[in-house]
Coordinates of C-alpha atoms in Angstrom, one line a residue:
M1 CA -12.8 -0.6 -15.3
I2 CA -13.0 -1.5 -11.4
E3 CA -15.6 -3.1 -10.0
H4 CA -17.1 -2.4 -6.9
A5 CA -16.8 -5.8 -5.4
S6 CA -12.7 -5.3 -6.0
V7 CA -12.7 -1.9 -4.2
I8 CA -14.8 -4.1 -1.4
N9 CA -12.1 -6.8 -1.2
H10 CA -9.1 -4.6 -1.3
A11 CA -10.5 -2.6 1.6
Y12 CA -11.5 -5.4 4.0
N13 CA -8.1 -7.0 2.8
I14 CA -5.5 -3.7 3.9
I15 CA -7.8 -3.1 7.2
H16 CA -6.9 -6.9 8.1
K17 CA -3.2 -6.5 7.2
A18 CA -2.9 -2.8 8.3
H19 CA -5.0 -4.1 11.6
V20 CA -7.4 -0.8 11.3
V21 CA -9.7 -0.9 14.1
A22 CA -12.4 2.3 15.3
G23 CA -10.4 4.8 16.9
D24 CA -7.2 5.0 14.2
V25 CA -6.5 7.6 12.9
I26 CA -5.7 7.8 9.2
L27 CA -4.1 10.5 6.7
Q28 CA -5.3 11.1 3.8
F29 CA -2.1 11.3 2.0
S30 CA -2.7 10.7 -1.8
P31 CA -5.3 13.3 -3.8
L32 CA -8.4 11.6 -5.4
V33 CA -6.9 11.5 -9.0
F34 CA -4.6 8.7 -7.3
D35 CA -5.9 5.0 -6.6
A36 CA -4.3 5.2 -3.1
F37 CA -7.1 7.5 -2.4
V38 CA -9.4 4.6 -2.2
E39 CA -7.2 2.8 0.0
Q40 CA -6.5 5.3 2.3
F41 CA -10.4 6.7 2.8
T42 CA -12.2 2.9 2.9
M43 CA -9.7 2.2 5.6
A44 CA -11.2 4.5 7.7
L45 CA -15.0 4.6 6.4
F46 CA -14.8 0.5 6.5
T47 CA -14.1 1.0 10.2
G48 CA -15.4 3.9 11.7
S49 CA -12.0 5.3 12.0
T50 CA -10.6 8.9 11.7
L51 CA -9.5 10.3 8.5
V52 CA -7.5 13.7 8.7
I53 CA -7.7 15.1 4.9
P54 CA -4.7 17.9 4.9
S55 CA -4.6 20.5 1.9
K56 CA -1.9 20.2 -0.1
E57 CA -0.2 22.9 1.0
E58 CA -0.4 21.4 4.7
L59 CA 0.7 17.9 3.8
L60 CA 4.1 19.2 2.0
N61 CA 5.1 21.6 4.3
N62 CA 3.6 20.5 7.8
T63 CA 2.9 16.7 7.4
A64 CA 5.1 15.9 10.9
N65 CA 2.9 18.2 13.0
I66 CA -0.3 17.2 11.5
V67 CA 1.2 13.4 12.1
R68 CA 1.8 14.4 16.1
E69 CA -1.5 16.7 16.5
Y70 CA -4.2 14.4 15.2
K71 CA -2.0 11.5 16.7
V72 CA -2.4 10.0 13.2
T73 CA -1.8 5.9 13.4
H74 CA -1.6 4.6 9.9
L75 CA 0.4 6.3 7.1
D76 CA 0.0 5.6 3.8
A77 CA 2.2 7.2 0.9
V78 CA 4.7 6.9 -1.8
P79 CA 8.6 5.7 -0.9
A80 CA 10.0 8.6 -1.7
F81 CA 8.0 11.5 0.4
L82 CA 8.4 8.0 3.6
S83 CA 12.2 8.2 3.1
E84 CA 12.7 11.9 3.6
L85 CA 9.7 12.1 6.6
E86 CA 11.5 13.3 9.5
L87 CA 9.3 11.7 12.5
D88 CA 12.3 9.7 13.9
D89 CA 10.5 9.6 17.6
Y90 CA 7.2 8.8 16.4
E91 CA 6.0 5.6 16.2
F92 CA 2.8 4.4 13.8
K93 CA 0.6 1.2 14.3
C94 CA 1.1 0.9 10.4
V95 CA 3.3 2.6 7.3
I96 CA 2.1 1.4 4.1
S97 CA 4.5 2.0 1.1
G98 CA 3.1 1.7 -2.7
G99 CA 3.5 3.2 -6.0
D100 CA 7.0 2.8 -6.5
K101 CA 9.6 0.8 -5.0
C102 CA 10.6 -0.1 -1.6
S103 CA 14.5 0.3 -0.2
L104 CA 15.7 -1.6 2.6
N105 CA 16.6 1.7 4.3
L106 CA 12.6 2.4 3.8
A107 CA 11.8 -1.0 5.7
K108 CA 14.2 -0.2 8.8
K109 CA 13.2 3.3 9.1
Y110 CA 9.4 2.1 9.8
K111 CA 9.0 -1.2 12.6
N112 CA 5.5 -2.0 11.0
L113 CA 5.4 -1.9 7.0
I114 CA 3.3 -3.0 4.1
N115 CA 4.7 -2.9 1.1
D116 CA 1.7 -2.6 -1.3
Y117 CA 2.4 -3.5 -5.3
G118 CA 0.4 -3.3 -7.6
P119 CA 0.2 -2.4 -11.6
T120 CA -2.7 -0.5 -13.1
E121 CA -5.1 -3.2 -14.0
T122 CA -5.7 -4.2 -10.5
T123 CA -7.5 -2.7 -7.9
I124 CA -4.9 -0.3 -5.8
S125 CA -2.6 -3.5 -5.2
A126 CA -2.3 -7.3 -5.8
V127 CA 0.5 -8.3 -3.6
Q128 CA 1.5 -7.3 -0.4
Y129 CA 4.7 -7.6 1.8
S130 CA 4.5 -7.3 5.8
I131 CA 7.7 -6.3 7.5
T132 CA 7.3 -6.6 11.3
D133 CA 10.7 -8.4 11.8
L134 CA 13.5 -5.8 11.4
D135 CA 15.8 -8.9 12.2
Y136 CA 14.8 -11.1 9.4
L137 CA 15.7 -7.7 7.0
S138 CA 19.0 -8.2 7.6
S139 CA 18.9 -11.6 5.1
L140 CA 17.4 -9.8 2.4
T141 CA 18.9 -8.2 -0.5
N142 CA 15.6 -6.3 -1.9
I143 CA 12.5 -6.4 -0.1
P144 CA 9.7 -8.6 -1.8
I145 CA 6.6 -6.9 -4.0
G146 CA 4.7 -9.8 -1.6
T147 CA 2.4 -12.4 -1.7
P148 CA -1.0 -12.0 -3.2
I149 CA -4.4 -10.6 -1.4
A150 CA -7.5 -12.1 -0.3
N151 CA -9.0 -13.6 -3.5
V152 CA -6.4 -12.6 -6.3
T153 CA -3.9 -15.2 -8.1
C154 CA -0.6 -14.8 -9.3
Y155 CA 1.8 -16.8 -11.3
I156 CA 4.7 -16.4 -13.4
L157 CA 4.6 -17.6 -16.5
D158 CA 7.2 -17.6 -19.7
Q159 CA 6.3 -16.3 -23.5
K160 CA 3.9 -19.5 -24.3
Q161 CA 2.6 -18.5 -21.0
Q162 CA 3.3 -21.8 -19.1
L163 CA 4.0 -22.1 -15.7
L164 CA 7.9 -21.3 -14.5
P165 CA 9.3 -23.3 -11.5
I166 CA 10.5 -21.4 -8.4
G167 CA 12.7 -18.7 -8.9
V168 CA 12.8 -18.7 -13.1
I169 CA 12.2 -15.2 -14.4
G170 CA 8.9 -14.6 -16.2
E171 CA 5.9 -12.7 -16.7
L172 CA 3.5 -12.0 -13.5
Y173 CA 0.2 -13.0 -14.5
I174 CA -2.8 -11.4 -12.2
G175 CA -5.9 -13.0 -11.7
G176 CA -9.1 -13.1 -9.2
A177 CA -11.3 -10.2 -7.8
G178 CA -8.5 -7.3 -8.0
V179 CA -8.4 -7.5 -12.1
A180 CA -10.4 -4.3 -13.8
R181 CA -13.0 -5.5 -16.5
G182 CA -10.8 -3.4 -19.3
Y183 CA -10.1 -0.1 -20.0
L184 CA -12.5 2.6 -20.5
N185 CA -13.6 3.3 -24.3
Q186 CA -11.0 0.5 -25.1
P187 CA -11.8 -2.7 -26.5

């Protein structure tokens, strides 16, 4: 049960991080039943950008042509799709990768990429990691999940829910504007 305020919080965060402005073109990659649909839809709705809504068949068979024809500036998709997409000569204003682990190779493929991470219990994503400096990637072995978005807090806690020091493995606890009220019909 996600509240409207959580969606608004997330929308304004991603608009800011991805530098979405009126005149940009966003590809509606995700279907209605996937939470990233809301991310893509609100980016366009709240900024007056163009939202390109292809059919599933067009998206699966002709994405590169759609991107070029409509001059898509922002692409938000799962890492597997982004890895396979062949648009080497095309430069997006921003690419958002979410729904699975972002690899170093994927981060190197796109100049301005946001790694979007969030469990089901949060509104689309709870943390994000922006990759704009490709030279910095050479020092990494994995792409971090990032830092909390606006109005969200994250803590790494032990089994007794005590705060752990930096670098110690524990459980990720998320709080703030993005956390769902609960599960529908489940106390």
